[in-house]
Coordinates of C-alpha atoms in Angstrom, one line a residue:
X9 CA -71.3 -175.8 -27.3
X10 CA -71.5 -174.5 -31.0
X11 CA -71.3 -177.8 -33.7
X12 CA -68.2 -177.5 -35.6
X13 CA -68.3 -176.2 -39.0
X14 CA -68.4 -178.5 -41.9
X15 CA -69.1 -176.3 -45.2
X16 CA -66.1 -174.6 -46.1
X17 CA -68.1 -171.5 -47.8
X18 CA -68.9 -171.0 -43.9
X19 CA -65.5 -169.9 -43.3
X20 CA -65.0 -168.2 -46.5
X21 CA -68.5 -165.8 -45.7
X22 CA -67.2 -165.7 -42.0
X23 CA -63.8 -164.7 -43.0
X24 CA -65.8 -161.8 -45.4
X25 CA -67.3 -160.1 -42.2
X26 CA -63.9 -160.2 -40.1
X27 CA -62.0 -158.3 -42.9
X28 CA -64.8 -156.2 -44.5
X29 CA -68.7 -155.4 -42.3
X30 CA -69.6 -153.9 -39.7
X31 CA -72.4 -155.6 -38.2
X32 CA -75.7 -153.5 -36.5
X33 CA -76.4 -153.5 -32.8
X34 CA -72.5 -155.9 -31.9
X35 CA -69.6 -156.2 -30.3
X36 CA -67.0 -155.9 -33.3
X37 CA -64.1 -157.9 -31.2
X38 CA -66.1 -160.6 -30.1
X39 CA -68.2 -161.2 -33.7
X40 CA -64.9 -161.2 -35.6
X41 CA -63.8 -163.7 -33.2
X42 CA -66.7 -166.3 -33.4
X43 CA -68.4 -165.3 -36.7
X44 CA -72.0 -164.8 -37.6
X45 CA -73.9 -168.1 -38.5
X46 CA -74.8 -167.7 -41.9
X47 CA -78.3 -167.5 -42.7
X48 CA -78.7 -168.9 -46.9
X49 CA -82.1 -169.7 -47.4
X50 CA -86.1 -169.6 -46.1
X51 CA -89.4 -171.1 -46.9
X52 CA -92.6 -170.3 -44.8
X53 CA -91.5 -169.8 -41.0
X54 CA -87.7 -171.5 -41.6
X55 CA -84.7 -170.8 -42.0
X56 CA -81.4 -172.6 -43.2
X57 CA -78.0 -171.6 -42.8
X58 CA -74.5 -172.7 -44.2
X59 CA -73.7 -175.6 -42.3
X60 CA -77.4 -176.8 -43.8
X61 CA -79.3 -176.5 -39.8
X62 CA -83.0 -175.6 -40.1
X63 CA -84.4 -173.3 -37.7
X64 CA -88.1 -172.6 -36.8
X65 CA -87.7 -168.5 -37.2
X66 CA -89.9 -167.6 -34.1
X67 CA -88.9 -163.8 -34.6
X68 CA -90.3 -163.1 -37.9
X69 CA -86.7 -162.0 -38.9
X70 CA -87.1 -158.7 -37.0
X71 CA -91.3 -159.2 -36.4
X72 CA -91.4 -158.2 -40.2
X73 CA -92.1 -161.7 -42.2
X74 CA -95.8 -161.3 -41.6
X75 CA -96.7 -163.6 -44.8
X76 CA -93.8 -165.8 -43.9
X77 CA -90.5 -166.6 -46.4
X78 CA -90.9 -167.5 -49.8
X79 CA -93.7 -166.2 -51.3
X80 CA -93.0 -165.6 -54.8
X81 CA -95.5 -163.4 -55.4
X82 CA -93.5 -160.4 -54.1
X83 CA -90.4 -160.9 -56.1
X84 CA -92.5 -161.3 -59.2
X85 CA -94.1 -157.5 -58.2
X86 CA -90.4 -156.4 -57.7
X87 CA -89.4 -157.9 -61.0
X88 CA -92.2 -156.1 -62.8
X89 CA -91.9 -153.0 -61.4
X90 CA -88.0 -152.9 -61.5
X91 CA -88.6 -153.3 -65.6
X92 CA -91.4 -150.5 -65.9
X93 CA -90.0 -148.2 -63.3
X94 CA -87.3 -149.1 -61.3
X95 CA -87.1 -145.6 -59.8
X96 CA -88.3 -142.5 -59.6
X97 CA -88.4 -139.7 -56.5
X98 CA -91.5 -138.2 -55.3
X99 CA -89.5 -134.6 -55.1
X100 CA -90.5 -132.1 -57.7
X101 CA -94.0 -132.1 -57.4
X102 CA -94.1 -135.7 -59.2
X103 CA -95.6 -139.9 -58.6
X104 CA -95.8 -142.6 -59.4
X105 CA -98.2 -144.8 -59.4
X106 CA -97.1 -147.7 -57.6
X107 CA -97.1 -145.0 -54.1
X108 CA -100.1 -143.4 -54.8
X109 CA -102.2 -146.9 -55.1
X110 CA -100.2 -147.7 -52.1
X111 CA -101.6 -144.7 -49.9
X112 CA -104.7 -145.2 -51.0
X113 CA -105.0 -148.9 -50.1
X114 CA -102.9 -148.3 -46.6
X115 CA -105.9 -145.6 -45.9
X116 CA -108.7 -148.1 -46.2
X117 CA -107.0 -150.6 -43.4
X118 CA -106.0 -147.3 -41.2
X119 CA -108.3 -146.2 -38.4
X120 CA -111.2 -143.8 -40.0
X121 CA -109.4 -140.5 -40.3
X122 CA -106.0 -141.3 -41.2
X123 CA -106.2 -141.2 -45.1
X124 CA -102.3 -140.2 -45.6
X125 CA -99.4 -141.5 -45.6
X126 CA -96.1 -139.9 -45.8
X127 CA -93.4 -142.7 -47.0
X128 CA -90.0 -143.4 -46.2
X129 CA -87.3 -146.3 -45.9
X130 CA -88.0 -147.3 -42.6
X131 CA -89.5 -147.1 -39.6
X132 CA -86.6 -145.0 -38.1
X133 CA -87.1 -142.2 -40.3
X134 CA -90.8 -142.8 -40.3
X135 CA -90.2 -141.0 -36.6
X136 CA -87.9 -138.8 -37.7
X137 CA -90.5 -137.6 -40.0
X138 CA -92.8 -137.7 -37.5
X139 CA -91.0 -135.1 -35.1
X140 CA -90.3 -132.7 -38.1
X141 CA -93.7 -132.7 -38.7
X142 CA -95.2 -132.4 -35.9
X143 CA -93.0 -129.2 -34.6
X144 CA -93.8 -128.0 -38.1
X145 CA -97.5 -128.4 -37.0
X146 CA -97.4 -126.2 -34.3
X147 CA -95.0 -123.6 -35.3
X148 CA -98.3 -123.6 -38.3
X149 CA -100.9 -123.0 -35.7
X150 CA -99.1 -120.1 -34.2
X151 CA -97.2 -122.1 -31.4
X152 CA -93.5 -122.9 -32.2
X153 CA -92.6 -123.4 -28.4
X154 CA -94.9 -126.9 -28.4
X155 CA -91.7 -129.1 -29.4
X156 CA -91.0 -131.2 -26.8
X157 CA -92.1 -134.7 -27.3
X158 CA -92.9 -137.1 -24.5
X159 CA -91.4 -140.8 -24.8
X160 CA -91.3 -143.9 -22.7
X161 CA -88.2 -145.4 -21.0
X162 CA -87.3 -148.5 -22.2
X163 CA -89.5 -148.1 -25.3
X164 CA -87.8 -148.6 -29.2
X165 CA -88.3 -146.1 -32.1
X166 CA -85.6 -146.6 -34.4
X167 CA -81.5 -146.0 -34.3
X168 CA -81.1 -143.0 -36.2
X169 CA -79.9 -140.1 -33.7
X170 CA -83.7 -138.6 -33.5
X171 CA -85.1 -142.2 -33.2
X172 CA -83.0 -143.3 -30.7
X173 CA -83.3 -140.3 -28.8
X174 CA -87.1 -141.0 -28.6
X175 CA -86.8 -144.3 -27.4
X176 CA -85.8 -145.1 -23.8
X177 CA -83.2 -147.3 -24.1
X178 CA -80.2 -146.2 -21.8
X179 CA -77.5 -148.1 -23.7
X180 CA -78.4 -146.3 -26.8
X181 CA -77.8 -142.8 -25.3
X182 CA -74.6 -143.4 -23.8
X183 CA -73.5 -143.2 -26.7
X184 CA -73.3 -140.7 -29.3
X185 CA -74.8 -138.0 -26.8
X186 CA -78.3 -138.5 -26.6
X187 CA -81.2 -137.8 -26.2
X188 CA -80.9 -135.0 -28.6
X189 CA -82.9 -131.6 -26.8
X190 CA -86.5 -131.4 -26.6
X191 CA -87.3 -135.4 -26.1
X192 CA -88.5 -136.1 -22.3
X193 CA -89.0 -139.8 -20.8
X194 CA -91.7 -141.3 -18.4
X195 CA -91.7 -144.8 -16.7
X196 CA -93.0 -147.6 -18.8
X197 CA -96.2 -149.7 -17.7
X198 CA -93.8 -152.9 -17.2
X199 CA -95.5 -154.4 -14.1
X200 CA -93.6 -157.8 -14.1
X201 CA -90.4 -156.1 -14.1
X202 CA -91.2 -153.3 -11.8
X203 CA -94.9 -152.9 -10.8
X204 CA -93.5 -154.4 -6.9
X205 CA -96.1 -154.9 -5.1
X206 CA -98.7 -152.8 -6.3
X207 CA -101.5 -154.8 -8.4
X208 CA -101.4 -155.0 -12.3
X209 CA -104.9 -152.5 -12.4
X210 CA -103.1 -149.8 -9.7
X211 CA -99.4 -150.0 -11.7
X212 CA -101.4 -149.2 -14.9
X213 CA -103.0 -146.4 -13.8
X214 CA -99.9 -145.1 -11.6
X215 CA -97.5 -145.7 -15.2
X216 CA -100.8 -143.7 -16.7
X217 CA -100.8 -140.9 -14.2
X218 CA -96.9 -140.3 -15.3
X219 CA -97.9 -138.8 -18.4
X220 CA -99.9 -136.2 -16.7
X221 CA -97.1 -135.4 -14.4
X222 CA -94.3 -134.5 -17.0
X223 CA -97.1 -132.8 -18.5
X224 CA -98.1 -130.4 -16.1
X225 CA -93.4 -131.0 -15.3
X226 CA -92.3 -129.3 -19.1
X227 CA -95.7 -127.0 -19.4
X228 CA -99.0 -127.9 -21.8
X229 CA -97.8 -125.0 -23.9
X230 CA -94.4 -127.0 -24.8
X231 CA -95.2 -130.3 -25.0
X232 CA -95.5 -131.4 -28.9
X233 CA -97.0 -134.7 -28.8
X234 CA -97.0 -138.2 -27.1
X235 CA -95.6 -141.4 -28.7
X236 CA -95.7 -144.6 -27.7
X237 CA -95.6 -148.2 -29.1
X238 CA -98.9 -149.9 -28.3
X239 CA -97.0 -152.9 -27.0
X240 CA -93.4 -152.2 -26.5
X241 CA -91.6 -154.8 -28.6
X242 CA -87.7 -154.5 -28.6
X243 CA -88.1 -153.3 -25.0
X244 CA -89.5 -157.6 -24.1
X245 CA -93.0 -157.8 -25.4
X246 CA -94.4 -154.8 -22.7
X247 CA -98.0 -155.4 -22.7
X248 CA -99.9 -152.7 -20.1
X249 CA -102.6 -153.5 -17.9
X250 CA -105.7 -153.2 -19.0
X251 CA -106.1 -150.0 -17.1
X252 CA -103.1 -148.1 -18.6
X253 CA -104.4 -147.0 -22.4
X254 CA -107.9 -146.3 -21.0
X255 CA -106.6 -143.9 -18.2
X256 CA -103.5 -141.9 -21.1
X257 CA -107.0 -141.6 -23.3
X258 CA -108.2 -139.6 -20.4
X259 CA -105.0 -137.8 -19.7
X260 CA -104.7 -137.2 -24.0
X261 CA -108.2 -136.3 -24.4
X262 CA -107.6 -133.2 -21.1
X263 CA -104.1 -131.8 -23.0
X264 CA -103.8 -129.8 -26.0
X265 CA -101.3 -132.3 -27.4
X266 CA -100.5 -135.0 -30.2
X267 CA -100.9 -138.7 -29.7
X268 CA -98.5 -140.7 -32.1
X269 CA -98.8 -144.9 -32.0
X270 CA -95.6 -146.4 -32.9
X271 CA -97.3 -149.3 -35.0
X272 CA -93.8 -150.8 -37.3
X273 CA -94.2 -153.4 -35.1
X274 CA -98.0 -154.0 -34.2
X275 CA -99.1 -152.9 -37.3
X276 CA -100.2 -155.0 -40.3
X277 CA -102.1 -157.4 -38.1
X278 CA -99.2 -158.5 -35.2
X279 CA -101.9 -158.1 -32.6
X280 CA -105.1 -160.0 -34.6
X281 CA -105.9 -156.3 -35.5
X282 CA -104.7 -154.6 -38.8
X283 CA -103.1 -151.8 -36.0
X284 CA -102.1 -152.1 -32.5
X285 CA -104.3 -148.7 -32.4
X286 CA -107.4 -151.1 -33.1
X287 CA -106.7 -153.6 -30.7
X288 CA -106.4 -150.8 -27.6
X289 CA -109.1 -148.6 -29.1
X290 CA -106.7 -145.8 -29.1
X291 CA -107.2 -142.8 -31.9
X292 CA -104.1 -141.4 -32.8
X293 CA -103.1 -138.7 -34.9
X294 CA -100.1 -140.2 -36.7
X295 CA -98.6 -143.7 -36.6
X296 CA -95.6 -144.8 -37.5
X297 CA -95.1 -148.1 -40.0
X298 CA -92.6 -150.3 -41.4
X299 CA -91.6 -154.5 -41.1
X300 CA -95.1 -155.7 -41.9
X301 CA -96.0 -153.0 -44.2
X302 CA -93.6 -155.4 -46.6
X303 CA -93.2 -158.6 -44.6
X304 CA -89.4 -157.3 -44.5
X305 CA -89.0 -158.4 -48.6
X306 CA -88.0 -154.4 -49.1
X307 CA -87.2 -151.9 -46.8
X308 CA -90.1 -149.7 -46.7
X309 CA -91.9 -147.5 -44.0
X310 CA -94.0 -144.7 -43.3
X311 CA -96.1 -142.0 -41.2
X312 CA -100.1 -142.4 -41.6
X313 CA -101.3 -139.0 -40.5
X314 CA -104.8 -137.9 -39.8
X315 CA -107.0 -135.9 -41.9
X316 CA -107.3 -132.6 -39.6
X317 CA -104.1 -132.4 -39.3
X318 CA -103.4 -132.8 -42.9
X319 CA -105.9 -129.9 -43.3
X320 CA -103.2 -127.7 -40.9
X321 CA -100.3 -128.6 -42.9
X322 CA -101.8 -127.7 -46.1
X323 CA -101.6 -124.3 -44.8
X324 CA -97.8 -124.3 -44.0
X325 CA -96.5 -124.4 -47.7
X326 CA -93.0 -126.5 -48.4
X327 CA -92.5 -129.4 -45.6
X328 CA -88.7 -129.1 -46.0
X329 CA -88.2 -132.9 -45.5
X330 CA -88.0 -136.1 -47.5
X331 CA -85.9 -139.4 -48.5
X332 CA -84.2 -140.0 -51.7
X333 CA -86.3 -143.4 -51.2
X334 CA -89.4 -142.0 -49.9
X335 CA -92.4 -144.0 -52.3
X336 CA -89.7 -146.2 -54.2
X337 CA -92.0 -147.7 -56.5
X338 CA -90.7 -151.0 -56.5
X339 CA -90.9 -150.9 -52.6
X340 CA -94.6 -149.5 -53.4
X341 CA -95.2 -152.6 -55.5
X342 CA -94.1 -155.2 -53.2
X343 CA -96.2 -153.7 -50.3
X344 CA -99.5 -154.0 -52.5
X345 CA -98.8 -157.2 -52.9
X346 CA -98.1 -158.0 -49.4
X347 CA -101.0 -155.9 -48.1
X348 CA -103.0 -158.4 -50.7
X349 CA -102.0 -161.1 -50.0
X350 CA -102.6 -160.3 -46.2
X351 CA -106.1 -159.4 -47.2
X352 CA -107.5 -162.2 -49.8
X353 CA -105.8 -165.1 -47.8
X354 CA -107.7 -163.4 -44.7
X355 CA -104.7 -163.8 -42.4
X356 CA -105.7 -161.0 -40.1
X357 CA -108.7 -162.6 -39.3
X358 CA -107.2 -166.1 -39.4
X359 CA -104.5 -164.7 -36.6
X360 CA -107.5 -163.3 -34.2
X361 CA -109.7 -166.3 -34.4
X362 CA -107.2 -169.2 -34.8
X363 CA -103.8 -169.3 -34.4
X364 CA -103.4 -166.5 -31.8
X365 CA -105.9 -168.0 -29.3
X366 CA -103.9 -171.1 -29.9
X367 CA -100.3 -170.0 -30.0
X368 CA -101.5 -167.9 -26.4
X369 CA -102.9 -170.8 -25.1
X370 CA -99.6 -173.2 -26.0
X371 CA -97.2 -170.6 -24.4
X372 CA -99.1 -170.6 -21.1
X373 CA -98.2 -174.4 -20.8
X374 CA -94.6 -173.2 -20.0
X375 CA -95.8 -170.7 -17.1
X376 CA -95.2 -174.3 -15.0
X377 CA -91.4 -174.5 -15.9
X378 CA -89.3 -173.8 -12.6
X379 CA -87.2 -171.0 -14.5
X380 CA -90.7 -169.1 -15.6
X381 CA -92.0 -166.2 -13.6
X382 CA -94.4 -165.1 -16.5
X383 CA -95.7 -165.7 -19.4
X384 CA -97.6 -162.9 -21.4
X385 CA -98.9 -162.4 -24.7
X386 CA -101.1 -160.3 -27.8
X387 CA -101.6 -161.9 -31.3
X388 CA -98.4 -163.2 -32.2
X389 CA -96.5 -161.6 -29.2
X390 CA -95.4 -163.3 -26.7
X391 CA -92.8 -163.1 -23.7
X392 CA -91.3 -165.3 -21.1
X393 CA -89.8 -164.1 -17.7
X394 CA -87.2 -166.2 -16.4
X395 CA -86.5 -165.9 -12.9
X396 CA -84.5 -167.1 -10.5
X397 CA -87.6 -167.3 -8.1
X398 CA -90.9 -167.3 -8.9
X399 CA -92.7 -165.8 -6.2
X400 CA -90.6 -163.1 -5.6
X401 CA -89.7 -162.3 -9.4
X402 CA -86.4 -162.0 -8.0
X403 CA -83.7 -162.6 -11.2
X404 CA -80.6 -164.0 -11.5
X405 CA -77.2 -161.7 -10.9
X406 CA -77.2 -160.0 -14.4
X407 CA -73.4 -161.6 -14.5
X408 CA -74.8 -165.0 -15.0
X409 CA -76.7 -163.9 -18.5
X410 CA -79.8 -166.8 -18.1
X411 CA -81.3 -165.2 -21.5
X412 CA -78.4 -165.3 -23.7
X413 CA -78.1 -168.8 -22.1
X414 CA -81.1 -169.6 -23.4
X415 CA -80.9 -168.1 -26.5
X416 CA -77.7 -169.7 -27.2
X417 CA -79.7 -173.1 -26.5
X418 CA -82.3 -171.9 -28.7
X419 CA -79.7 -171.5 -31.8
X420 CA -78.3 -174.8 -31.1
X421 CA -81.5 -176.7 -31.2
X422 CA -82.9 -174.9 -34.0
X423 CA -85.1 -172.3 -32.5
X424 CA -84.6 -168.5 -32.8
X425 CA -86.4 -166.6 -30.0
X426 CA -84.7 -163.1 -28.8
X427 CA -83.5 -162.3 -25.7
X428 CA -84.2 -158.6 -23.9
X429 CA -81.7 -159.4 -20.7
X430 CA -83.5 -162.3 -19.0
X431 CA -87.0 -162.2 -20.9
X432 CA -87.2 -164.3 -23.9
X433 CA -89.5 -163.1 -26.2
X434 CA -91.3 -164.2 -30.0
X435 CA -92.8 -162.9 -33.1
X436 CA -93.3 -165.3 -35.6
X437 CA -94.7 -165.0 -39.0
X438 CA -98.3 -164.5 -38.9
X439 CA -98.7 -167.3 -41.4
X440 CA -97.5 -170.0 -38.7
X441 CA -99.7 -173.1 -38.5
X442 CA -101.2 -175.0 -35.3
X443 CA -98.6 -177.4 -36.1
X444 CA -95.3 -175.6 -36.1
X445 CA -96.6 -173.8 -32.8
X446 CA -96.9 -176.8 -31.3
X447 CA -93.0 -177.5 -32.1
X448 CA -92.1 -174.0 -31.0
X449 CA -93.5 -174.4 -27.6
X450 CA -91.8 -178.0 -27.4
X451 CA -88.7 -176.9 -28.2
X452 CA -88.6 -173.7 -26.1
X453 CA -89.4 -176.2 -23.2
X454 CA -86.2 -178.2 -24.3
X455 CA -84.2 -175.1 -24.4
X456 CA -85.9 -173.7 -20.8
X457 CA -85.0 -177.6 -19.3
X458 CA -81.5 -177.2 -21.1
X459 CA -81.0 -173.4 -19.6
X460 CA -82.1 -174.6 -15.6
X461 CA -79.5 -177.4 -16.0
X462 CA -76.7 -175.4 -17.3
X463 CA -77.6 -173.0 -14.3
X464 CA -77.2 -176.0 -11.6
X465 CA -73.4 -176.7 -13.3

């Protein structure tokens, strides 16, 4: 049951989104009729909202607060920036300096190769850059029927029509018609949820062996390029088998096609690697970033391409494409000092040594809770099953919504961790200490114990 609302603002600001926004990714009835908590402040890995709750933010905001809230030091790049150069477009044949120290930096942390980067808002239209260019690619080299790109069910790349068309998510493409032509889907490497009874090492290659099949399905000679998020994040914290990346190397390195790493959400060290790319050993040919690229302070994103691709493009004169936003400097500002930060206070390195192997570790104590089938994790990943039995993996009737039951219990005990249907899953800022692990884990447990006893009601 929510607490009732003391602060009177909380009304007013409720009252603001009935009569006036439209809120992303909601039901518009049933928000207007309960009203958003409202979130007013953050400091390192909390939040606070109106009614003056604080909540451990075990999502990172959307996994983008890599340096955690707070930090002052990118407002005071911001602030400078806005009052030498607030804005200028990279149209034109002109810079600006703030982008071009960016590109330069986000090359050094990129796999060897990848030395540029082509910028935009987010990482939505970081995709939708990335199918322009590569169909532009190939039409270059001679071969303008290579456009169909090969995606994943169930994976995420952003909500703009090409974006969503590339990711798998079903619910998306009802509506708004979609996916758009030329965009092809192959199962996901989700062995919990539907490797059955084959073992984690046989599902992996099987999921593998699918990209080979739609392949040889659409033709060699038409299929543009393969993308795929390293982990699948939005999708419930997908993390293949360890056969699955080795055996789509092999099927990649066979196939006169593109590989493109969706990395807005592994990227920027989420994994204990500065890209999910690093972590798997994979060597793509572009990757796609946002959220960490800023810690989510400005919206910012990108494509990182590599250099012999580069080298065909620069043959194809005008890339008719581009964002009113693409390089804002003040956005470029922020990131350098993000990507800084990230880099002096060595929180990379402190993720893969430290407080991932800990933060793993304290999430596996839950595996013996009665509603847990699974629990899984990378880095700062991780993702619980909940199941209605444990041997079986068999769930609960969808009707009975366990996750949003436990994500409701989550909010109300000050705890955000997302649901995807009846897996709960967390991100949380990089930045997190031993300490505030160790009450994340606790109160998930109280919010698992408080989810199996409104199940028995």
């Amino acid at each position: 049951m929510s607490k009732p609302v003391q602060n009177p603002k909380t009304r007013e600001w409720q009252a603001m989104s009935r009569d006036h926004h439209l809120a992303p990714f909601s039901d518009f009835k049933q928000l207007a009729e309960k009203g958003p908590r409202i979130i007013t402040r953050a400091d390192g890995v909390y939040l606070w909202d109106s009614e003056g709750h604080k909540i451990l933010d075990a999502m990172a905001g959307l996994w983008c607060v890599a340096i955690g809230y707070g930090r002052k030091e990118l407002a005071e790049a911001a602030s400078r920036q806005m009052q030498e150069l607030p804005y200028y477009n990279m149209f034109f044949q002109t810079a600006t300096p703030p982008a071009l120290e960016l590109a330069k930096v986000i090359s050094e942390l990129a796999p060897a190769g990848m030395n540029h980067v082509f910028f935009t808002g987010s990482g939505s239209e970081g995709n939708d850059t990335m199918l322009r260019m590569v169909r532009h690619y190939w039409a270059i080299k001679g071969q303008p029927n290579k456009k169909v790109i090969i995606s994943r069910l169930n994976g995420y790349h952003g909500s703009t029509v090409a974006g969503a068309s590339l990711g798998g998510m079903t619910y998306m493409h009802e509506q708004g018609d979609l996916p758009i032509p030329g965009i092809v889907h192959i199962p996901q490497p989700y062995w919990f949820g539907e490797g059955g009874d084959m073992s984690p090492e046989a599902f992996g290659i099987w999921a593998a062996d699918q990209l080979e099949q739609k392949i040889l399905e659409v033709g060699e000679d038409n299929v543009a390029a393969f993308i795929a998020e390293p982990i699948q994040g939005a999708g419930g914290v997908i993390i293949p088998p360890d056969s699955y990346w080795p055996r789509i190397r092999e099927i990649l390195a066979k196939y006169d096609i593109l590989f493109v790493a969706d990395e807005v959400i592994c990227g920027f060290g989420r994994t204990g690697e500065w890209f999910g790319s690093d972590y798997y050993g994979n060597a793509p040919h572009m990757m796609t970033i946002a959220k960490g690229l800023t810690s989510g302070y400005i919206p910012m994103g990108g494509l990182i391409v590599r250099d012999d691709i580069v080298d065909v493009l620069n043959q194809g004169g005008d890339f008719n494409h581009g964002f009113t936003y693409s390089g804002h400097p003040v956005a470029a500002a922020v990131a350098l000092e993000n990507l800084r930060i990230l880099r002096e206070e060595g929180i990379v390195e402190r993720v893969k040594a430290e407080t991932a192997p800990y933060l793993q570790k304290s999430l596996q104590a839950l595996a013996d809770h009665p509603l847990v089938g699974e629990v899984r994790g990378v880095g700062m990943l991780g993702a619980i099953e909940l199941v209605k039995d444990k041997t079986t993996r068999a769930r609960y009737p969808s009707s009975q919504g366990v996750g949003m039951i436990c994500r409701s219990h989550c909010f109300e005990n000050g705890l955000i961790m997302r649901a995807v249907g009846d897996t709960m899953i967390i991100s949380p800022p990089l930045v997190i200490s031993k300490a505030e692990i160790d009450e994340l884990v606790s109160k998930a447990r109280t919010c698992l114990d408080l989810t199996a006893q409104a199940l028995l009601v």
